[in-house]
Tab-separated table of C-alpha atoms in Angstrom:
chain	number	residue	atom	x	y	z
A	23	UNK	CA	48.843	63.774	-26.704
A	24	UNK	CA	45.982	62.990	-24.437
A	25	UNK	CA	44.066	59.896	-23.174
A	26	UNK	CA	40.279	59.446	-23.147
A	27	UNK	CA	39.096	56.785	-20.711
A	28	UNK	CA	36.067	54.604	-21.507
A	29	UNK	CA	33.003	54.721	-19.253
A	30	UNK	CA	33.034	52.254	-16.367
A	31	UNK	CA	30.444	49.467	-16.358
A	32	UNK	CA	26.978	50.075	-14.998
A	33	UNK	CA	26.544	49.499	-11.296
A	34	UNK	CA	25.082	46.016	-10.959
A	35	UNK	CA	24.410	44.314	-7.661
A	36	UNK	CA	25.336	40.742	-6.846
A	37	UNK	CA	22.266	39.076	-5.366
A	38	UNK	CA	22.301	35.943	-3.206
A	39	UNK	CA	19.105	34.187	-2.235
A	40	UNK	CA	19.979	31.689	0.473
A	41	UNK	CA	16.836	29.689	1.184
A	42	UNK	CA	14.835	32.950	1.356
A	43	UNK	CA	16.759	34.174	4.418
A	44	UNK	CA	17.876	37.828	4.373
A	45	UNK	CA	21.551	38.712	4.718
A	46	UNK	CA	22.612	38.791	8.344
A	47	UNK	CA	19.862	36.415	9.479
A	48	UNK	CA	20.336	33.651	11.985
A	49	UNK	CA	19.548	30.239	10.507
A	50	UNK	CA	18.725	27.379	12.866
A	51	UNK	CA	20.000	23.932	11.938
A	52	UNK	CA	18.373	21.059	13.849
A	53	UNK	CA	19.358	18.113	11.680
A	54	UNK	CA	21.016	17.402	8.332
A	55	UNK	CA	19.680	20.263	6.220
A	56	UNK	CA	20.036	21.302	2.599
A	57	UNK	CA	20.422	25.036	2.034
A	58	UNK	CA	19.605	25.899	-1.560
A	59	UNK	CA	21.027	29.120	-2.965
A	60	UNK	CA	20.620	31.226	-6.088
A	61	UNK	CA	23.156	33.764	-7.325
A	62	UNK	CA	22.257	36.629	-9.630
A	63	UNK	CA	25.562	37.865	-11.131
A	64	UNK	CA	26.476	40.613	-13.578
A	65	UNK	CA	28.098	39.706	-16.877
A	66	UNK	CA	31.745	38.911	-16.627
A	67	UNK	CA	34.184	36.355	-15.342
A	68	UNK	CA	33.585	34.909	-11.879
A	69	UNK	CA	36.884	35.288	-10.077
A	70	UNK	CA	35.735	34.087	-6.671
A	71	UNK	CA	32.788	32.115	-5.306
A	72	UNK	CA	33.686	31.020	-1.828
A	73	UNK	CA	31.396	29.700	0.876
A	74	UNK	CA	33.110	29.338	4.230
A	75	UNK	CA	32.045	28.292	7.701
A	76	UNK	CA	34.085	29.940	10.438
A	77	UNK	CA	36.737	30.588	7.773
A	78	UNK	CA	36.864	27.014	6.482
A	79	UNK	CA	35.800	26.648	2.869
A	80	UNK	CA	32.728	24.525	2.276
A	81	UNK	CA	32.085	21.932	-0.399
A	82	UNK	CA	29.236	22.978	-2.680
A	83	UNK	CA	26.814	20.801	-4.594
A	84	UNK	CA	24.888	21.977	-7.629
A	85	UNK	CA	22.843	24.817	-6.203
A	86	UNK	CA	22.947	23.764	-2.560
A	87	UNK	CA	25.138	22.685	0.316
A	88	UNK	CA	24.444	20.543	3.359
A	89	UNK	CA	24.812	21.386	7.009
A	90	UNK	CA	24.857	18.846	9.830
A	91	UNK	CA	25.117	19.366	13.600
A	92	UNK	CA	28.446	17.733	14.492
A	93	UNK	CA	28.366	17.860	18.274
A	94	UNK	CA	25.932	17.129	21.064
A	95	UNK	CA	25.757	20.725	22.248
A	96	UNK	CA	24.349	23.905	20.810
A	97	UNK	CA	26.948	25.773	18.729
A	98	UNK	CA	27.022	28.967	16.661
A	99	UNK	CA	29.081	29.466	13.498
A	100	UNK	CA	29.437	32.206	10.895
A	101	UNK	CA	28.641	31.487	7.275
A	102	UNK	CA	30.392	33.833	4.838
A	103	UNK	CA	29.840	34.015	1.085
A	104	UNK	CA	32.412	35.933	-0.984
A	105	UNK	CA	31.723	36.656	-4.650
A	106	UNK	CA	33.889	38.594	-7.139
A	107	UNK	CA	33.155	39.115	-10.849
A	108	UNK	CA	35.415	40.750	-13.466
A	109	UNK	CA	33.214	42.646	-15.952
A	110	UNK	CA	36.127	42.861	-18.450
A	111	UNK	CA	36.065	46.620	-18.442
A	112	UNK	CA	38.472	48.311	-20.907
A	113	UNK	CA	38.924	51.276	-18.629
A	114	UNK	CA	42.137	51.885	-16.746
A	115	UNK	CA	40.344	51.204	-13.476
A	116	UNK	CA	38.913	48.056	-14.961
A	117	UNK	CA	42.334	46.915	-16.097
A	118	UNK	CA	43.572	47.445	-12.563
A	119	UNK	CA	40.650	45.502	-11.108
A	120	UNK	CA	39.032	48.436	-9.376
A	121	UNK	CA	35.747	48.009	-11.229
A	122	UNK	CA	35.199	44.355	-10.320
A	123	UNK	CA	31.854	43.493	-8.754
A	124	UNK	CA	32.273	42.282	-5.191
A	125	UNK	CA	29.641	40.809	-2.902
A	126	UNK	CA	29.986	39.613	0.655
A	127	UNK	CA	27.171	38.003	2.604
A	128	UNK	CA	27.209	36.802	6.183
A	129	UNK	CA	24.802	34.629	8.165
A	130	UNK	CA	24.788	33.203	11.666
A	131	UNK	CA	24.216	29.462	11.806
A	132	UNK	CA	22.878	28.059	15.074
A	133	UNK	CA	23.266	24.286	15.386
A	134	UNK	CA	20.827	22.593	17.794
A	135	UNK	CA	21.355	18.807	17.687
A	136	UNK	CA	19.001	17.597	20.421
A	137	UNK	CA	15.684	19.166	19.405
A	138	UNK	CA	12.552	16.994	19.185
A	139	UNK	CA	11.381	17.208	15.581
A	140	UNK	CA	7.858	15.866	15.841
A	141	UNK	CA	4.604	16.811	17.522
A	142	UNK	CA	4.558	16.591	21.282
A	143	UNK	CA	1.797	15.365	23.562
A	144	UNK	CA	-0.476	13.739	20.982
A	145	UNK	CA	-3.405	12.415	23.005
A	146	UNK	CA	-7.084	11.663	22.597
A	147	UNK	CA	-10.000	12.279	24.918
A	148	UNK	CA	-13.777	12.493	24.974
A	149	UNK	CA	-14.897	16.064	24.383
A	150	UNK	CA	-17.909	17.816	25.889
A	151	UNK	CA	-20.157	16.412	23.144
A	152	UNK	CA	-18.986	12.829	23.829
A	153	UNK	CA	-16.990	12.585	20.613
A	154	UNK	CA	-13.389	11.426	20.075
A	155	UNK	CA	-10.963	14.355	19.908
A	156	UNK	CA	-7.271	14.223	19.031
A	157	UNK	CA	-5.021	17.042	20.314
A	158	UNK	CA	-1.330	17.949	20.267
A	159	UNK	CA	1.027	20.775	21.242
A	160	UNK	CA	1.891	23.463	18.708
A	161	UNK	CA	5.582	23.362	17.662
A	162	UNK	CA	7.582	26.132	19.355
A	163	UNK	CA	10.980	25.769	17.651
A	164	UNK	CA	12.698	28.738	16.028
A	165	UNK	CA	12.047	28.912	12.274
A	166	UNK	CA	9.519	26.098	12.375
A	167	UNK	CA	6.460	28.178	11.510
A	168	UNK	CA	3.419	25.965	11.045
A	169	UNK	CA	1.644	26.407	7.736
A	170	UNK	CA	-0.973	23.650	8.039
A	171	UNK	CA	-1.727	20.157	9.321
A	172	UNK	CA	-2.966	17.256	7.217
A	173	UNK	CA	-4.574	14.276	8.962
A	174	UNK	CA	-5.187	10.982	7.165
A	175	UNK	CA	-7.346	8.347	8.847
A	176	UNK	CA	-9.456	5.312	8.009
A	177	UNK	CA	-12.932	4.040	8.879
A	178	UNK	CA	-15.064	1.269	7.441
A	179	UNK	CA	-12.561	0.579	4.621
A	180	UNK	CA	-12.564	4.240	3.552
A	181	UNK	CA	-9.785	6.840	3.625
A	182	UNK	CA	-10.476	10.319	5.001
A	183	UNK	CA	-8.245	13.414	4.813
A	184	UNK	CA	-8.672	16.507	6.970
A	185	UNK	CA	-6.594	19.679	6.476
A	186	UNK	CA	-6.279	22.299	9.205
A	187	UNK	CA	-5.031	25.624	7.822
A	188	UNK	CA	-5.201	27.568	11.079
A	189	UNK	CA	-1.773	27.016	12.710
A	190	UNK	CA	-3.236	27.784	16.135
A	191	UNK	CA	-5.798	24.977	15.857
A	192	UNK	CA	-4.215	21.941	17.474
A	193	UNK	CA	-7.133	19.566	17.724
A	194	UNK	CA	-9.346	17.430	15.535
A	195	UNK	CA	-12.757	15.900	16.283
A	196	UNK	CA	-13.437	12.552	14.648
A	197	UNK	CA	-17.109	11.706	15.073
A	198	UNK	CA	-16.544	8.407	13.242
A	199	UNK	CA	-14.088	7.151	15.852
A	200	UNK	CA	-16.142	5.063	18.247
A	201	UNK	CA	-14.663	1.571	18.458
A	202	UNK	CA	-11.926	-0.754	17.286
A	203	UNK	CA	-8.411	0.034	16.057
A	204	UNK	CA	-7.809	3.687	15.136
A	205	UNK	CA	-4.932	5.047	13.013
A	206	UNK	CA	-4.039	8.686	12.352
A	207	UNK	CA	-1.200	10.026	10.185
A	208	UNK	CA	-0.539	13.676	11.048
A	209	UNK	CA	1.614	15.706	8.649
A	210	UNK	CA	2.820	19.125	9.804
A	211	UNK	CA	3.857	21.517	7.027
A	212	UNK	CA	6.034	24.584	7.662
A	213	UNK	CA	6.378	27.930	5.916
A	214	UNK	CA	10.180	27.849	5.848
A	215	UNK	CA	11.455	26.318	2.600
A	216	UNK	CA	14.262	24.428	4.331
A	217	UNK	CA	11.905	22.543	6.653
A	218	UNK	CA	10.661	19.111	5.682
A	219	UNK	CA	7.168	18.174	6.896
A	220	UNK	CA	6.924	16.232	10.118
A	221	UNK	CA	5.068	12.929	10.004
A	222	UNK	CA	3.561	11.575	13.213
A	223	UNK	CA	1.484	8.422	13.583
A	224	UNK	CA	-0.981	7.977	16.420
A	225	UNK	CA	-2.773	4.699	17.062
A	226	UNK	CA	-5.141	3.541	19.750
A	227	UNK	CA	-7.759	0.866	20.362
A	228	UNK	CA	-11.226	1.287	21.846
A	229	UNK	CA	-12.676	-2.002	23.016
A	230	UNK	CA	-14.750	-3.768	25.639
A	231	UNK	CA	-13.222	-6.418	27.919
A	232	UNK	CA	-14.142	-10.055	27.487
A	233	UNK	CA	-17.296	-11.246	29.245
A	234	UNK	CA	-18.712	-7.741	29.095
A	235	UNK	CA	-21.975	-8.799	27.417
A	236	UNK	CA	-24.344	-9.664	30.244
A	237	UNK	CA	-27.665	-11.447	30.493
A	238	UNK	CA	-30.095	-11.191	33.383
A	239	UNK	CA	-33.537	-12.655	33.879
A	240	UNK	CA	-36.389	-10.225	34.312
A	241	UNK	CA	-38.864	-13.081	34.699
A	242	UNK	CA	-39.130	-16.828	34.218
A	243	UNK	CA	-39.406	-16.369	30.442
A	244	UNK	CA	-38.048	-12.851	29.935
A	245	UNK	CA	-34.635	-11.284	30.139
A	246	UNK	CA	-32.328	-8.396	29.364
A	247	UNK	CA	-29.025	-8.266	27.480
A	248	UNK	CA	-26.649	-5.385	28.221
A	249	UNK	CA	-23.067	-4.304	27.604
A	250	UNK	CA	-20.855	-1.398	28.731
A	251	UNK	CA	-21.898	2.009	27.491
A	252	UNK	CA	-19.294	3.055	24.960
A	253	UNK	CA	-16.974	5.897	25.906
A	254	UNK	CA	-17.899	7.791	22.741
A	255	UNK	CA	-21.294	8.646	21.291
A	256	UNK	CA	-22.404	5.536	19.430
A	257	UNK	CA	-25.157	3.319	18.125
A	258	UNK	CA	-25.242	-0.432	18.620
A	259	UNK	CA	-26.450	-3.597	16.956
A	260	UNK	CA	-26.534	-7.064	18.527
A	261	UNK	CA	-26.253	-10.213	16.426
A	262	UNK	CA	-26.676	-13.830	17.504
A	263	UNK	CA	-23.805	-16.015	16.362
A	264	UNK	CA	-20.862	-15.307	14.083
A	265	UNK	CA	-22.096	-13.233	11.135
A	266	UNK	CA	-25.549	-13.867	12.529
A	267	UNK	CA	-28.824	-12.032	12.277
A	268	UNK	CA	-29.055	-8.613	13.903
A	269	UNK	CA	-31.767	-8.772	16.553
A	270	UNK	CA	-31.327	-5.305	18.071
A	271	UNK	CA	-30.299	-1.913	16.726
A	272	UNK	CA	-30.440	1.360	18.650
A	273	UNK	CA	-28.790	3.934	20.893
A	274	UNK	CA	-29.271	2.121	24.206
A	275	UNK	CA	-26.631	-0.282	25.495
A	276	UNK	CA	-29.220	-2.935	26.298
A	277	UNK	CA	-32.404	-4.512	25.010
A	278	UNK	CA	-35.133	-6.563	26.655
A	279	UNK	CA	-36.667	-9.847	25.543
A	280	UNK	CA	-40.276	-10.390	26.555
A	281	UNK	CA	-40.535	-14.033	25.452
A	282	UNK	CA	-37.313	-16.014	25.638
A	283	UNK	CA	-38.827	-19.196	24.233
A	284	UNK	CA	-40.153	-17.406	21.163
A	285	UNK	CA	-36.976	-15.356	20.789
A	286	UNK	CA	-34.802	-18.473	20.731
A	287	UNK	CA	-37.082	-20.613	18.617
A	288	UNK	CA	-35.256	-22.493	15.833
A	289	UNK	CA	-31.869	-21.423	17.197
A	290	UNK	CA	-29.267	-23.923	18.306
A	291	UNK	CA	-27.746	-23.812	21.779
A	292	UNK	CA	-29.945	-20.954	22.887
A	293	UNK	CA	-32.196	-21.112	25.866
A	294	UNK	CA	-32.122	-18.416	26.564
A	295	UNK	CA	-28.449	-18.154	25.617
A	296	UNK	CA	-25.673	-20.663	25.990
A	297	UNK	CA	-22.278	-19.937	27.429
A	298	UNK	CA	-19.448	-20.434	24.943
A	299	UNK	CA	-21.510	-19.400	21.916
A	300	UNK	CA	-20.188	-16.371	20.027
A	301	UNK	CA	-22.147	-13.135	19.776
A	302	UNK	CA	-21.440	-9.950	17.853
A	303	UNK	CA	-21.886	-6.417	19.097
A	304	UNK	CA	-21.596	-3.754	16.403
A	305	UNK	CA	-20.442	-0.354	17.685
A	306	UNK	CA	-20.923	2.308	15.005
A	307	UNK	CA	-20.937	6.125	14.699
A	308	UNK	CA	-23.945	7.808	16.232
A	309	UNK	CA	-25.166	9.291	12.932
A	310	UNK	CA	-25.267	5.899	11.183
A	311	UNK	CA	-28.718	5.510	9.640
A	312	UNK	CA	-28.830	1.717	9.450
A	313	UNK	CA	-26.561	-1.169	10.372
A	314	UNK	CA	-26.179	-4.270	8.228
A	315	UNK	CA	-24.012	-7.311	8.761
A	316	UNK	CA	-22.488	-6.751	5.307
A	317	UNK	CA	-20.793	-3.502	6.367
A	318	UNK	CA	-17.167	-3.299	7.516
A	319	UNK	CA	-18.121	-2.179	11.010
A	320	UNK	CA	-16.138	-2.418	14.197
A	321	UNK	CA	-17.402	-5.468	16.094
A	322	UNK	CA	-16.932	-6.716	19.633
A	323	UNK	CA	-16.894	-10.517	19.590
A	324	UNK	CA	-17.797	-12.123	22.871
A	325	UNK	CA	-19.633	-14.895	24.639
A	326	UNK	CA	-22.562	-14.073	26.843
A	327	UNK	CA	-21.859	-14.013	30.548
A	328	UNK	CA	-24.234	-14.384	33.466
A	329	UNK	CA	-23.674	-15.935	36.892
A	330	UNK	CA	-27.212	-17.351	36.704
A	331	UNK	CA	-27.373	-18.372	33.065
A	332	UNK	CA	-29.543	-21.357	32.208
A	333	UNK	CA	-27.503	-23.185	29.581
A	334	UNK	CA	-27.791	-26.337	27.556
A	335	UNK	CA	-24.780	-27.973	25.940
A	336	UNK	CA	-26.358	-30.559	23.640
A	337	UNK	CA	-28.615	-28.181	21.742
A	338	UNK	CA	-31.796	-30.171	22.413
A	339	UNK	CA	-34.597	-27.613	22.531
A	340	UNK	CA	-37.416	-29.377	24.442
A	341	UNK	CA	-37.487	-27.235	27.597
A	342	UNK	CA	-39.996	-27.200	30.402
A	343	UNK	CA	-40.035	-24.948	33.445
A	344	UNK	CA	-41.977	-25.104	36.691
A	345	UNK	CA	-41.697	-23.337	40.038
A	346	UNK	CA	-42.249	-24.350	43.641
A	347	UNK	CA	-43.402	-21.301	45.574
A	348	UNK	CA	-42.977	-22.554	49.188
A	349	UNK	CA	-39.348	-23.552	48.630
A	350	UNK	CA	-38.690	-20.702	46.180
A	351	UNK	CA	-37.181	-23.007	43.561
A	352	UNK	CA	-37.235	-22.987	39.758
A	353	UNK	CA	-36.917	-26.308	37.903
A	354	UNK	CA	-35.770	-26.486	34.273
A	355	UNK	CA	-35.930	-29.758	32.358
A	356	UNK	CA	-34.340	-30.632	29.026
A	357	UNK	CA	-34.413	-34.275	28.013
A	358	UNK	CA	-32.840	-36.261	30.839
A	359	UNK	CA	-31.290	-33.150	32.379
A	360	UNK	CA	-32.548	-30.960	35.207
A	361	UNK	CA	-31.312	-27.651	36.611
A	362	UNK	CA	-32.556	-26.260	39.898
A	363	UNK	CA	-32.332	-22.503	40.551
A	364	UNK	CA	-33.245	-20.064	43.262
A	365	UNK	CA	-36.405	-18.471	41.876
A	366	UNK	CA	-35.460	-14.923	42.874
A	367	UNK	CA	-31.796	-14.507	41.968
A	368	UNK	CA	-31.543	-17.569	39.658
A	369	UNK	CA	-28.509	-18.922	41.449
A	370	UNK	CA	-27.853	-22.483	40.304
A	371	UNK	CA	-28.564	-24.752	43.296
A	372	UNK	CA	-28.218	-28.192	41.760
A	373	UNK	CA	-28.252	-30.100	38.497
A	374	UNK	CA	-28.399	-33.727	37.441
A	375	UNK	CA	-29.731	-36.412	35.090
A	376	UNK	CA	-32.643	-38.836	35.400
A	377	UNK	CA	-31.846	-41.590	32.921
A	378	UNK	CA	-35.153	-43.436	33.404
A	379	UNK	CA	-37.234	-40.648	31.839
A	380	UNK	CA	-38.979	-41.153	28.534
A	381	UNK	CA	-38.264	-38.534	25.877
A	382	UNK	CA	-41.706	-38.132	24.361
A	383	UNK	CA	-42.313	-34.445	23.855
A	384	UNK	CA	-44.636	-32.562	26.170
A	385	UNK	CA	-44.743	-28.824	26.599
A	386	UNK	CA	-45.487	-28.702	30.340
A	387	UNK	CA	-44.186	-29.947	33.654
A	388	UNK	CA	-45.606	-29.226	37.105
A	389	UNK	CA	-44.454	-28.960	40.692
A	390	UNK	CA	-46.369	-30.882	43.356
A	391	UNK	CA	-45.735	-28.655	46.336
A	392	UNK	CA	-47.257	-31.079	48.865
A	393	UNK	CA	-45.239	-34.100	47.775
A	394	UNK	CA	-42.091	-32.236	46.589
A	395	UNK	CA	-42.267	-33.947	43.219
A	396	UNK	CA	-41.789	-32.783	39.643
A	397	UNK	CA	-44.761	-34.074	37.632
A	398	UNK	CA	-44.056	-34.887	33.969
A	399	UNK	CA	-47.113	-35.900	31.888
A	400	UNK	CA	-46.347	-38.374	29.133
A	401	UNK	CA	-48.261	-40.644	26.777
A	402	UNK	CA	-50.264	-43.114	28.919
A	403	UNK	CA	-48.398	-42.285	32.081
A	404	UNK	CA	-47.213	-39.685	34.535
A	405	UNK	CA	-43.550	-39.575	35.504
A	406	UNK	CA	-42.533	-38.299	38.918
A	407	UNK	CA	-39.092	-37.004	39.916
A	408	UNK	CA	-38.188	-35.930	43.431
A	409	UNK	CA	-36.932	-32.387	44.001
A	410	UNK	CA	-33.471	-33.728	44.856
A	411	UNK	CA	-33.443	-35.644	41.509
A	412	UNK	CA	-32.632	-38.916	43.316
A	413	UNK	CA	-35.981	-40.723	43.039
A	414	UNK	CA	-38.048	-41.586	39.964
A	415	UNK	CA	-41.495	-43.193	39.600
A	416	UNK	CA	-43.710	-43.901	36.615
A	417	UNK	CA	-47.517	-44.130	36.995
A	418	UNK	CA	-49.442	-45.841	34.174
A	419	UNK	CA	-53.155	-45.126	33.537
A	420	UNK	CA	-55.827	-46.383	31.189
A	421	UNK	CA	-57.378	-44.597	28.225
A	422	UNK	CA	-60.242	-42.995	30.172
A	423	UNK	CA	-57.899	-41.723	32.849
A	424	UNK	CA	-55.618	-40.345	30.150
A	425	UNK	CA	-58.475	-38.460	28.474
A	426	UNK	CA	-59.606	-37.047	31.825
A	427	UNK	CA	-56.082	-35.997	32.597
A	428	UNK	CA	-55.557	-34.324	29.210
A	429	UNK	CA	-58.855	-32.453	29.646
A	430	UNK	CA	-57.613	-31.208	32.983
A	431	UNK	CA	-54.370	-30.007	31.422
A	432	UNK	CA	-56.286	-28.060	28.803
A	433	UNK	CA	-59.122	-26.803	31.051
A	434	UNK	CA	-58.068	-27.196	34.695
A	435	UNK	CA	-61.045	-25.285	36.107
A	436	UNK	CA	-63.677	-27.378	34.293
A	437	UNK	CA	-62.566	-30.729	35.746
A	438	UNK	CA	-63.096	-31.549	39.371
A	439	UNK	CA	-59.923	-32.828	40.962
A	440	UNK	CA	-60.150	-36.019	43.073
């Protein structure tokens, strides 16, 4: 009598894929982390499938388990996976369990609970080309290998997305960022399957301070409007009034007005510009081809500021100006109101009302330097106001005198003065 044993089962390896980490690897756990696993097993009955952490069996979910740092200090633990499969061999060895498939896998788990899991040192600055640049530090954590960055941002009611696939590139130039509220959503993607993307939000505001739009006289009837030069390369447009007409567009942070009276014609509360009236300054990207008030541009709203601003509150637009050279004074009349300025620096010296004045329109007033009187021609008379605005006199004249006087106003060199 003899016994013929059956062949033993083919050699088949038990394969464990634990989140793409090789057996024996150190796995760094910074926060609550899911470790997905896949087991490739030979045919047979699974006798053992045990995951243990430092010898203590772990609770498994369907295809994954969770790890969480449980202390405030860095700790290291050993993860062990034991697998045993009975192939149901009919051989003697198989009956005795010597042909079972056995797999044992070990990993080192490093728990780091206090790591900063977002981008560090996100800042913006003006680069060498005068554009807005956003920068940050590259992540340096173990097993956080940067794959790419995705930046989402918004301008002029549009959404823009920029992807950076070079992990060593830690900066982004936004030539559209020139003014107003800025918002950037930075997503950092990692090559390790167990790492969730980081999401960082960076916001900032670029603006001018109030009273930063300035007016200065360049002459009795000319002036200049200016504002701070923007930190970033920009173009500008200046509009009079809320949602008003754009009267200047260009790269310079100022514009000049040669004729203030003409410039402010048919505009309320403007001679040349009134304090307290709103103005709009559009600040747009440098490459913008044209600026319209219908676009969703960033706008600086402000009132014009000048320490020597000639202003009128009632909106009445009948202005006359005259100067007295010996005393270096500039007189401005509007209706019953007078303002007296230093002719050179336009410092306001005095102001007042002369209620006795008639309000018939006339485009000119004169200074009588010898008598220190403001001469105001009117219909059938001449009105005289003293430089200190305290004395008023009205001189009537007949028709012939009026015609002679009007001829003198129109052609002063052709009429002999008496």
